[in-house]
PDB file of C-alpha atoms in Angstrom:
ATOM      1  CA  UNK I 830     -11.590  59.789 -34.626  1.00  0.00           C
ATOM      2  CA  UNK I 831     -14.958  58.258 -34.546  1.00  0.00           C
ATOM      3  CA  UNK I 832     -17.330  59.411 -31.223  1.00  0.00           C
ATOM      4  CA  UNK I 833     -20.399  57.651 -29.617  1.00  0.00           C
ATOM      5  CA  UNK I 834     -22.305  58.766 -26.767  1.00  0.00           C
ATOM      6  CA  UNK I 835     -21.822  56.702 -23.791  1.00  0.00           C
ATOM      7  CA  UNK I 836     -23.834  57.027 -20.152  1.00  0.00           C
ATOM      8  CA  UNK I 837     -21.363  57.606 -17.047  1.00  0.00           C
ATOM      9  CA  UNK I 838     -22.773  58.126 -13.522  1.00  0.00           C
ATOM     10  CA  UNK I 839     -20.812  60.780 -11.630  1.00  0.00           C
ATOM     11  CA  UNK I 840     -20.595  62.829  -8.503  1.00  0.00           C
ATOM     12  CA  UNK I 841     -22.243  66.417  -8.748  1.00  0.00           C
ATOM     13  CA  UNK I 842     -19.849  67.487  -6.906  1.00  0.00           C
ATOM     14  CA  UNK I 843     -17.317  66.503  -9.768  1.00  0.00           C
ATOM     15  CA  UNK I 844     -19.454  67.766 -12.418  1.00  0.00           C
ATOM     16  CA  UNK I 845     -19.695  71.163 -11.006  1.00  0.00           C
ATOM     17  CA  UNK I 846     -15.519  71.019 -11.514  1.00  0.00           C
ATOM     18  CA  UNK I 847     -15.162  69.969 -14.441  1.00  0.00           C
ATOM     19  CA  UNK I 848     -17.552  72.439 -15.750  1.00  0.00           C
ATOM     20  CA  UNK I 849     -15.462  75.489 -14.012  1.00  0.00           C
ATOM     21  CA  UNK I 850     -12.144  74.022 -15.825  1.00  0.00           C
ATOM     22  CA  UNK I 851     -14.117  73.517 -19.099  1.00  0.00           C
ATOM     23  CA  UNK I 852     -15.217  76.975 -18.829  1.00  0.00           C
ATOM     24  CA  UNK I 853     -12.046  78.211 -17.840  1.00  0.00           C
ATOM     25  CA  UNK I 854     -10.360  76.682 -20.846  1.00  0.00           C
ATOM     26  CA  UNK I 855     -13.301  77.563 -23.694  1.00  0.00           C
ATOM     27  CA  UNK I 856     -14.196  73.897 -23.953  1.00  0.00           C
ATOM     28  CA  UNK I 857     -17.012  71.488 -23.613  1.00  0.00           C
ATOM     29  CA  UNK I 858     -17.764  69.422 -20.705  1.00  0.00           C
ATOM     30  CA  UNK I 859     -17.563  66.188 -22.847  1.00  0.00           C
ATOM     31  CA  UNK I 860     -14.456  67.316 -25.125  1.00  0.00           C
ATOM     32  CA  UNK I 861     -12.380  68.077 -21.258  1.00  0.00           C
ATOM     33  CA  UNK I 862     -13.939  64.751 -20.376  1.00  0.00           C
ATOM     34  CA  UNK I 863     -12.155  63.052 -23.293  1.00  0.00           C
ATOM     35  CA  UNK I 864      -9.093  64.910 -22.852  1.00  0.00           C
ATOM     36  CA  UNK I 865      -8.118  63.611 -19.337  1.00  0.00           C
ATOM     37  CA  UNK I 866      -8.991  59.983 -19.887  1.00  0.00           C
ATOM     38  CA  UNK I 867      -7.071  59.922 -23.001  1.00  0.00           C
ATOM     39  CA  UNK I 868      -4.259  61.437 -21.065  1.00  0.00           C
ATOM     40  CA  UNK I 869      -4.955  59.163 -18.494  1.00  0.00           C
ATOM     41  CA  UNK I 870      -4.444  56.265 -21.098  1.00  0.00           C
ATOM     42  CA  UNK I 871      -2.332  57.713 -23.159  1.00  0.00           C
ATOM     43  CA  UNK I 872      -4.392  57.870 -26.492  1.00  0.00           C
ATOM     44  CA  UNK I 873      -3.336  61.156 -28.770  1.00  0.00           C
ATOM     45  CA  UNK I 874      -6.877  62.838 -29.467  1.00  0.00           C
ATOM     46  CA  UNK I 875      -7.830  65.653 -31.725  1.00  0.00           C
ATOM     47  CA  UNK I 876      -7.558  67.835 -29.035  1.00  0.00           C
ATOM     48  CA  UNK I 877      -4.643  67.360 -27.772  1.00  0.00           C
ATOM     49  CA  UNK I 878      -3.213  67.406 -31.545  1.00  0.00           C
ATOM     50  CA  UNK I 879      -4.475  70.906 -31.789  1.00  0.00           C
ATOM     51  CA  UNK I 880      -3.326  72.455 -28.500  1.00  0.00           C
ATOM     52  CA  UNK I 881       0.213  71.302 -29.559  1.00  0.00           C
ATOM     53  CA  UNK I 882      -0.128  72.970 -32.784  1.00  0.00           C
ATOM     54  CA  UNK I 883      -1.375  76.079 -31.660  1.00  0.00           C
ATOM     55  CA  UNK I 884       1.089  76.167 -28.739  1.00  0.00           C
ATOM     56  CA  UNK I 885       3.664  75.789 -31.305  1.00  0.00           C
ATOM     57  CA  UNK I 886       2.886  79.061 -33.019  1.00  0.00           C
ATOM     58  CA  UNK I 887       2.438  80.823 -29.736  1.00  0.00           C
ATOM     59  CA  UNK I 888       5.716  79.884 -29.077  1.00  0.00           C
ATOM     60  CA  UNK I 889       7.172  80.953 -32.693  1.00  0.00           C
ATOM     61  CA  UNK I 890       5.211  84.470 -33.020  1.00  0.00           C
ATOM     62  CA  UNK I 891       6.740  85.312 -29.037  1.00  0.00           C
ATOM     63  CA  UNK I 892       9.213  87.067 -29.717  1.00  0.00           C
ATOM     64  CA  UNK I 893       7.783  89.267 -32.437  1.00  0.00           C
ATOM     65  CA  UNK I 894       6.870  92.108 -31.691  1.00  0.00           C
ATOM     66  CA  UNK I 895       4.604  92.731 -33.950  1.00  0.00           C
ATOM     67  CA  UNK I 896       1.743  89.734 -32.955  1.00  0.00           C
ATOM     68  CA  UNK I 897      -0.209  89.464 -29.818  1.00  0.00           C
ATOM     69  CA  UNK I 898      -1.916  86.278 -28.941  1.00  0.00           C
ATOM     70  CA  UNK I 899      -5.806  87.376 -28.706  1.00  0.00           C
ATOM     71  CA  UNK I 900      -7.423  85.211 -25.660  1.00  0.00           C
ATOM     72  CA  UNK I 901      -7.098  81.208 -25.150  1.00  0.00           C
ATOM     73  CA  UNK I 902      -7.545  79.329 -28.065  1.00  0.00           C
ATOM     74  CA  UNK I 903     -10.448  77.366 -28.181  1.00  0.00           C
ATOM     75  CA  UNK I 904     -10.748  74.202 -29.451  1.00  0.00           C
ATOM     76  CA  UNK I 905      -9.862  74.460 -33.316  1.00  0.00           C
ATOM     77  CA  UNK I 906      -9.414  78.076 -33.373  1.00  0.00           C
ATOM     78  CA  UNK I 907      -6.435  80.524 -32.391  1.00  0.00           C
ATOM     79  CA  UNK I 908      -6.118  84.173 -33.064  1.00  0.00           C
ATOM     80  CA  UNK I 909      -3.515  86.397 -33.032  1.00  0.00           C
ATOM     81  CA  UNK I 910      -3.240  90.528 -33.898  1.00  0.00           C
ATOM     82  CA  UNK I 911      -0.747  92.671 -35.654  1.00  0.00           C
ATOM     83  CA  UNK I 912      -0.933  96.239 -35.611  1.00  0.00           C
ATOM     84  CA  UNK I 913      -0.291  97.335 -39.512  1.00  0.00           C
ATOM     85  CA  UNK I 914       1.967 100.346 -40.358  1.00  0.00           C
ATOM     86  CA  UNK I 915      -1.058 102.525 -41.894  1.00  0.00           C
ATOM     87  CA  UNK I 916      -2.531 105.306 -40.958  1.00  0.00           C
ATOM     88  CA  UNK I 917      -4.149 105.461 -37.348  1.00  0.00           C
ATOM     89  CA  UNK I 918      -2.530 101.681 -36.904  1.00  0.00           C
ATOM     90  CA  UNK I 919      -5.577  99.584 -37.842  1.00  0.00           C
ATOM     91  CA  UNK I 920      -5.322  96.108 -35.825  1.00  0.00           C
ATOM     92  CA  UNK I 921      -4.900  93.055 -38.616  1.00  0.00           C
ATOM     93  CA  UNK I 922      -6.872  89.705 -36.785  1.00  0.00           C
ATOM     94  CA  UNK I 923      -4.899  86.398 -37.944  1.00  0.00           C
ATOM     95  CA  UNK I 924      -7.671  83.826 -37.206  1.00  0.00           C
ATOM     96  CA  UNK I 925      -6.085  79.981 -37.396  1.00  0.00           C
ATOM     97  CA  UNK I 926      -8.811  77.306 -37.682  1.00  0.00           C
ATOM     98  CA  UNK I 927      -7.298  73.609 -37.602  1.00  0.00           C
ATOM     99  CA  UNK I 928      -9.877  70.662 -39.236  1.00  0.00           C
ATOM    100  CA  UNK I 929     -10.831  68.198 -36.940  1.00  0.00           C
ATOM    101  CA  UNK I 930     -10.113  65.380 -39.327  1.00  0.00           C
ATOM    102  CA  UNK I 931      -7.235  66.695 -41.597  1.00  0.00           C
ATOM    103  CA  UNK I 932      -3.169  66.324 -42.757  1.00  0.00           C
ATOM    104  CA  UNK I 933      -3.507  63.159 -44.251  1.00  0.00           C
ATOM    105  CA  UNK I 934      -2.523  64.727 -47.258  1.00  0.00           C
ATOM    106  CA  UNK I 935      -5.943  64.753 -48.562  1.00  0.00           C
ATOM    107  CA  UNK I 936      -8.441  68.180 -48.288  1.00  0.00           C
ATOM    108  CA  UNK I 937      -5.838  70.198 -46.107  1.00  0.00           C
ATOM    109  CA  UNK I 938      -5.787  70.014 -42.306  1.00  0.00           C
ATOM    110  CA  UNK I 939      -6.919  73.721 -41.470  1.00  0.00           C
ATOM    111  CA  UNK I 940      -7.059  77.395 -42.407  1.00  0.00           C
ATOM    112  CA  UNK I 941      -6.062  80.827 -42.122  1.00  0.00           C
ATOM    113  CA  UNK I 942      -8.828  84.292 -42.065  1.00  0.00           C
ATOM    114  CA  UNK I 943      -6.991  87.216 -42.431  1.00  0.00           C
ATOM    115  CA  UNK I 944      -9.629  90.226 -41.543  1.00  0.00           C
ATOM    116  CA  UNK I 945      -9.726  93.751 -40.072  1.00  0.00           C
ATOM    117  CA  UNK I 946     -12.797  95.164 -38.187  1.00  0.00           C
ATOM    118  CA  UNK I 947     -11.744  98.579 -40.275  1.00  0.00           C
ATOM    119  CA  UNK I 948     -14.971 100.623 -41.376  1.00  0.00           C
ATOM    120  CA  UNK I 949     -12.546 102.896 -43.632  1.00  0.00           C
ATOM    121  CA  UNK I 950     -13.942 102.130 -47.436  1.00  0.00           C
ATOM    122  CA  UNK I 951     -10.508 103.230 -48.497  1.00  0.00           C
ATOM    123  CA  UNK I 952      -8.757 100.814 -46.145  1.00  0.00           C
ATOM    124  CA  UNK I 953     -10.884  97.781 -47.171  1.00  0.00           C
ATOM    125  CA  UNK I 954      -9.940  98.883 -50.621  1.00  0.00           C
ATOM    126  CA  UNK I 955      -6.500  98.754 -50.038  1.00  0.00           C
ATOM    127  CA  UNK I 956      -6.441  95.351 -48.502  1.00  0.00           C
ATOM    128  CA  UNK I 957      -8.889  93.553 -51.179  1.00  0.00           C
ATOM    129  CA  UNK I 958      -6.398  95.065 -53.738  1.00  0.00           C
ATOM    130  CA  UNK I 959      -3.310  93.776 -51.591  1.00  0.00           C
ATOM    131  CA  UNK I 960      -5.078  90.046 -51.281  1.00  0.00           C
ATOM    132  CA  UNK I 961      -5.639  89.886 -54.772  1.00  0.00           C
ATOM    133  CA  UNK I 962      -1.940  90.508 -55.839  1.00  0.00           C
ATOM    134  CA  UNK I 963      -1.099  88.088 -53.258  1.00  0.00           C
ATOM    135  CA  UNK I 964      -2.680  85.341 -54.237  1.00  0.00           C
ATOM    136  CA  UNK I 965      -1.907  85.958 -57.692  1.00  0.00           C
ATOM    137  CA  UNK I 966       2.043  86.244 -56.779  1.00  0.00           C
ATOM    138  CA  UNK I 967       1.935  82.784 -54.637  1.00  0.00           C
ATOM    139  CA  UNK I 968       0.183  80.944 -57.151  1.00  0.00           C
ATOM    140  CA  UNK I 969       2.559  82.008 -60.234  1.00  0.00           C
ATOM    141  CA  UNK I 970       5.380  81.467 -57.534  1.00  0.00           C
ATOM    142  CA  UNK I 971       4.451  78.003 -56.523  1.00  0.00           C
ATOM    143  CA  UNK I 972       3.188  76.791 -59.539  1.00  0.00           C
ATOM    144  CA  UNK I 973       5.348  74.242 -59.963  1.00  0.00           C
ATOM    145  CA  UNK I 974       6.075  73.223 -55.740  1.00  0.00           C
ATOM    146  CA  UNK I 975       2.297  72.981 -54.870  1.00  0.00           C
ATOM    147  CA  UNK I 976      -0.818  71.222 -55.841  1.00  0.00           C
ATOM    148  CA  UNK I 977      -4.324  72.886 -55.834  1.00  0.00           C
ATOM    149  CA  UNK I 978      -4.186  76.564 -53.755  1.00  0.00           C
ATOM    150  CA  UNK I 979      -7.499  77.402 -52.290  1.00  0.00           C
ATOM    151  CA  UNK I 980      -8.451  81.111 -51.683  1.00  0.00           C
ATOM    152  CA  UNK I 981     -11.566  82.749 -50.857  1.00  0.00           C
ATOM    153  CA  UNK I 982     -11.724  86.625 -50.545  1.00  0.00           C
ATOM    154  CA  UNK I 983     -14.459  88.932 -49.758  1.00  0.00           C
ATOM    155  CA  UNK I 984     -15.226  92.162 -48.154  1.00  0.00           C
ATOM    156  CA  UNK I 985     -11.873  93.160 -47.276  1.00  0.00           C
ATOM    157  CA  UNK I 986     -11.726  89.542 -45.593  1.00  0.00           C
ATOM    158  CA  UNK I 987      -9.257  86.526 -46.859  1.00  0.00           C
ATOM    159  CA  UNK I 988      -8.798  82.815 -46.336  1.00  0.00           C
ATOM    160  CA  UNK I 989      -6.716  80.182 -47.538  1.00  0.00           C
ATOM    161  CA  UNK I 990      -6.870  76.990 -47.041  1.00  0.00           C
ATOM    162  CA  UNK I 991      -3.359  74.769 -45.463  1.00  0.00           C
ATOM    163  CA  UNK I 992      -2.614  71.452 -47.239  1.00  0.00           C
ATOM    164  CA  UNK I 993       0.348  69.372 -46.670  1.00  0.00           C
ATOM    165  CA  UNK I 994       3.356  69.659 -49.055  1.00  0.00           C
ATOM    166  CA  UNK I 995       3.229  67.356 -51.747  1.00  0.00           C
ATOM    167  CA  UNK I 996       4.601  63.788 -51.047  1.00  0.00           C
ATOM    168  CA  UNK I 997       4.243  64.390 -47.419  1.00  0.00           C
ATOM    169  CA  UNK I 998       1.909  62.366 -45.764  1.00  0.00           C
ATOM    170  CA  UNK I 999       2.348  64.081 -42.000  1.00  0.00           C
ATOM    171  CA  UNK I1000       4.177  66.222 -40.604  1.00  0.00           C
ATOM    172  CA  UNK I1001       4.741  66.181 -36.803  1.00  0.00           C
ATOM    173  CA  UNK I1002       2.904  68.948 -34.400  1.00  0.00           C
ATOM    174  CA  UNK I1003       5.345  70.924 -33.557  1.00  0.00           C
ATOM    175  CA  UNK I1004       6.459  71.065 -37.750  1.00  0.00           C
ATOM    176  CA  UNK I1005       2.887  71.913 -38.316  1.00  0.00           C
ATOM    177  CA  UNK I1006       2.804  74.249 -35.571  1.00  0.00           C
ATOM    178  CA  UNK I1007       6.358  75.693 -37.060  1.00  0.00           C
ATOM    179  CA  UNK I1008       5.289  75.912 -40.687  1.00  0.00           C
ATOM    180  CA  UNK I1009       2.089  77.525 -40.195  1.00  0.00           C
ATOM    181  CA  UNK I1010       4.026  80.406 -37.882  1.00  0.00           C
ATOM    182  CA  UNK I1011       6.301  80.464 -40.689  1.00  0.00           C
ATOM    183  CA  UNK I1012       3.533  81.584 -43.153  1.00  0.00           C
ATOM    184  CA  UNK I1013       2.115  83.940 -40.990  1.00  0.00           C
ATOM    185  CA  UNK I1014       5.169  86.095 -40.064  1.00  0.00           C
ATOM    186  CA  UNK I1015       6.021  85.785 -44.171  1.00  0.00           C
ATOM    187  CA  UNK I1016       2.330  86.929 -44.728  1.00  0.00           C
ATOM    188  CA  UNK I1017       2.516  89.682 -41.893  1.00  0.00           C
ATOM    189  CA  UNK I1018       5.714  91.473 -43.575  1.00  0.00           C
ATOM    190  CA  UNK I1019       4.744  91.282 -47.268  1.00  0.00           C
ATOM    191  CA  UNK I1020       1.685  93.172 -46.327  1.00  0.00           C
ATOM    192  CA  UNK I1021       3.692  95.908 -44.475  1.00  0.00           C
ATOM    193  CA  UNK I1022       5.600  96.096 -47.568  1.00  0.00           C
ATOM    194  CA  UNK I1023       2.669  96.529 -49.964  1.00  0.00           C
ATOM    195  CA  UNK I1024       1.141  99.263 -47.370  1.00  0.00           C
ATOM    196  CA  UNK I1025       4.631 100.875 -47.282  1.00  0.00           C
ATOM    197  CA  UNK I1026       4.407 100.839 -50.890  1.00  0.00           C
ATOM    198  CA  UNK I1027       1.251 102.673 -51.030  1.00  0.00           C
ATOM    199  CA  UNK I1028       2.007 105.042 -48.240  1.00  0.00           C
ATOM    200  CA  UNK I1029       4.988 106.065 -50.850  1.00  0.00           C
ATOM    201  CA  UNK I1030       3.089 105.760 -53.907  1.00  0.00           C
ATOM    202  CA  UNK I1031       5.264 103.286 -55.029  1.00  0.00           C
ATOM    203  CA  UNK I1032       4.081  99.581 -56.950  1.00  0.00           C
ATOM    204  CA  UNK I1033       4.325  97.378 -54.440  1.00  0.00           C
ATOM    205  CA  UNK I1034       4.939  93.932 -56.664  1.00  0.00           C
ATOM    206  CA  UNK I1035       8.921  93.965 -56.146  1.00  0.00           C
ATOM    207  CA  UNK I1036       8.804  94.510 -52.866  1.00  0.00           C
ATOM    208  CA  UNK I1037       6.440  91.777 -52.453  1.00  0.00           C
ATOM    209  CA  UNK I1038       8.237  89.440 -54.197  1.00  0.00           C
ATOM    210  CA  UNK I1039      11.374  89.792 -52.829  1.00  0.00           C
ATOM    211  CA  UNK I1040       9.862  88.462 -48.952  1.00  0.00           C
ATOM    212  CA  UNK I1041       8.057  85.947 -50.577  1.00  0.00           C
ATOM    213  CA  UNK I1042      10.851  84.472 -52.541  1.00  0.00           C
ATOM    214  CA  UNK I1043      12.907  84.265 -49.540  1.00  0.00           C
ATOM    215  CA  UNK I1044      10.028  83.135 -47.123  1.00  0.00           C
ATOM    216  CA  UNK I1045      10.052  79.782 -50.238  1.00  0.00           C
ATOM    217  CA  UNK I1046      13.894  79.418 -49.455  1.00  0.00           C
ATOM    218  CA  UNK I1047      13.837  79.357 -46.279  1.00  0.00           C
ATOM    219  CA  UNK I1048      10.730  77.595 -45.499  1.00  0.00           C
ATOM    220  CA  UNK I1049      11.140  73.750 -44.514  1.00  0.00           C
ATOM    221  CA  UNK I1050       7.788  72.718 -45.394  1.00  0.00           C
ATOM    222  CA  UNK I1051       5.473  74.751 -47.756  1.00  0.00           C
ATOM    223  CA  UNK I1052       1.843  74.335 -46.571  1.00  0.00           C
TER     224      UNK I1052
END
């Protein structure tokens, strides 16, 4: 949605408010602003988009044990943290950005930073060799249900980019919310596996495989 910059005369006294609840919420003054007169006249905003979304996965991650919601989201960014089986538990940060313009089926309408603030060499190791084999294994996998897969991976640190499934033009919030949840928990638990895999000094590829080929069955909508 296109923005301008428009003059409004307003109380101090209702300034000074707004700023508390902005702060309070890890927003800007203009984007709270925006948010309650477009809730005032009901017109969806960017915003609003992405708090569904990210309240979505909040809801879906719950009741796992596993993930702990790190903070407020802010506006286009939501973390979450899972403790990986390894030695002395190092915390794994699941960092969701979500585009401000995006899910028109055209550049992809956010991403996901996997990262650890590890400063074991052998641990970053470990999980530069366990992104590698997993974006190799999704993109022989989906070769033939996805378009273009975009990874970037560096210093023990990994993104990849979310795109709508092909010949779906949107998906609702709550789906998007739902699907990107989806990939998360299915990420989470083929990494335990590969670590489990190492703690035994086993190859970790079948193990691998066998979550990810059942996350693609079960999956509604592969992002």
């Amino acid at each position: 949605m296109k923005r301008s910059v428009y003059s409004l005369v307003l109380m101090d006294d209702v300034v000074r408010k707004i700023d508390q609840a902005a702060y309070s919420m890890n927003t800007s003054r203009s984007n709270l602003i925006n948010r309650i007169l477009a809730e005032y006249v009901s017109c969806p905003t960017p915003e609003q988009r992405t708090k569904d979304i990210f309240e979505q996965i909040a809801q879906a991650v719950s009741g796992e044990r596993t993930f702990q919601i790190q903070g407020p989201p802010s506006d286009g960014m939501m973390s979450i943290r899972s403790a990986l089986r390894f030695r002395y538990n190092p915390t794994i940060r699941y960092a969701v950005e979500l585009y401000r313009e995006g899910g028109d089926g055209g550049d992809g309408f956010g991403e996901l930073r996997v990262s650890s603030r590890t400063q074991s060499r052998q641990l970053l190791e470990y999980l530069e060799d366990f992104f590698t084999r997993f974006a190799r294994m999704e993109l022989m996998e989906r070769r033939l249900s996805a378009g273009v897969l975009e990874y970037h991976m560096e210093g023990g640190r990994f993104t990849r980019k979310f795109t709508l499934p092909q010949n779906v033009l949107q998906l609702t919030n709550q789906q998007l919310g739902s699907a990107i949840a989806w990939y998360i928990q299915m990420f989470d638990q083929v990494m335990e596996s590969y670590f489990d895999s190492v703690s035994l000094d086993q190859r970790p590829e079948e193990g691998m495989k066998k979550i990810y080929l059942a996350y693609l069955k079960q999956t509604e909508w592969l992002i």
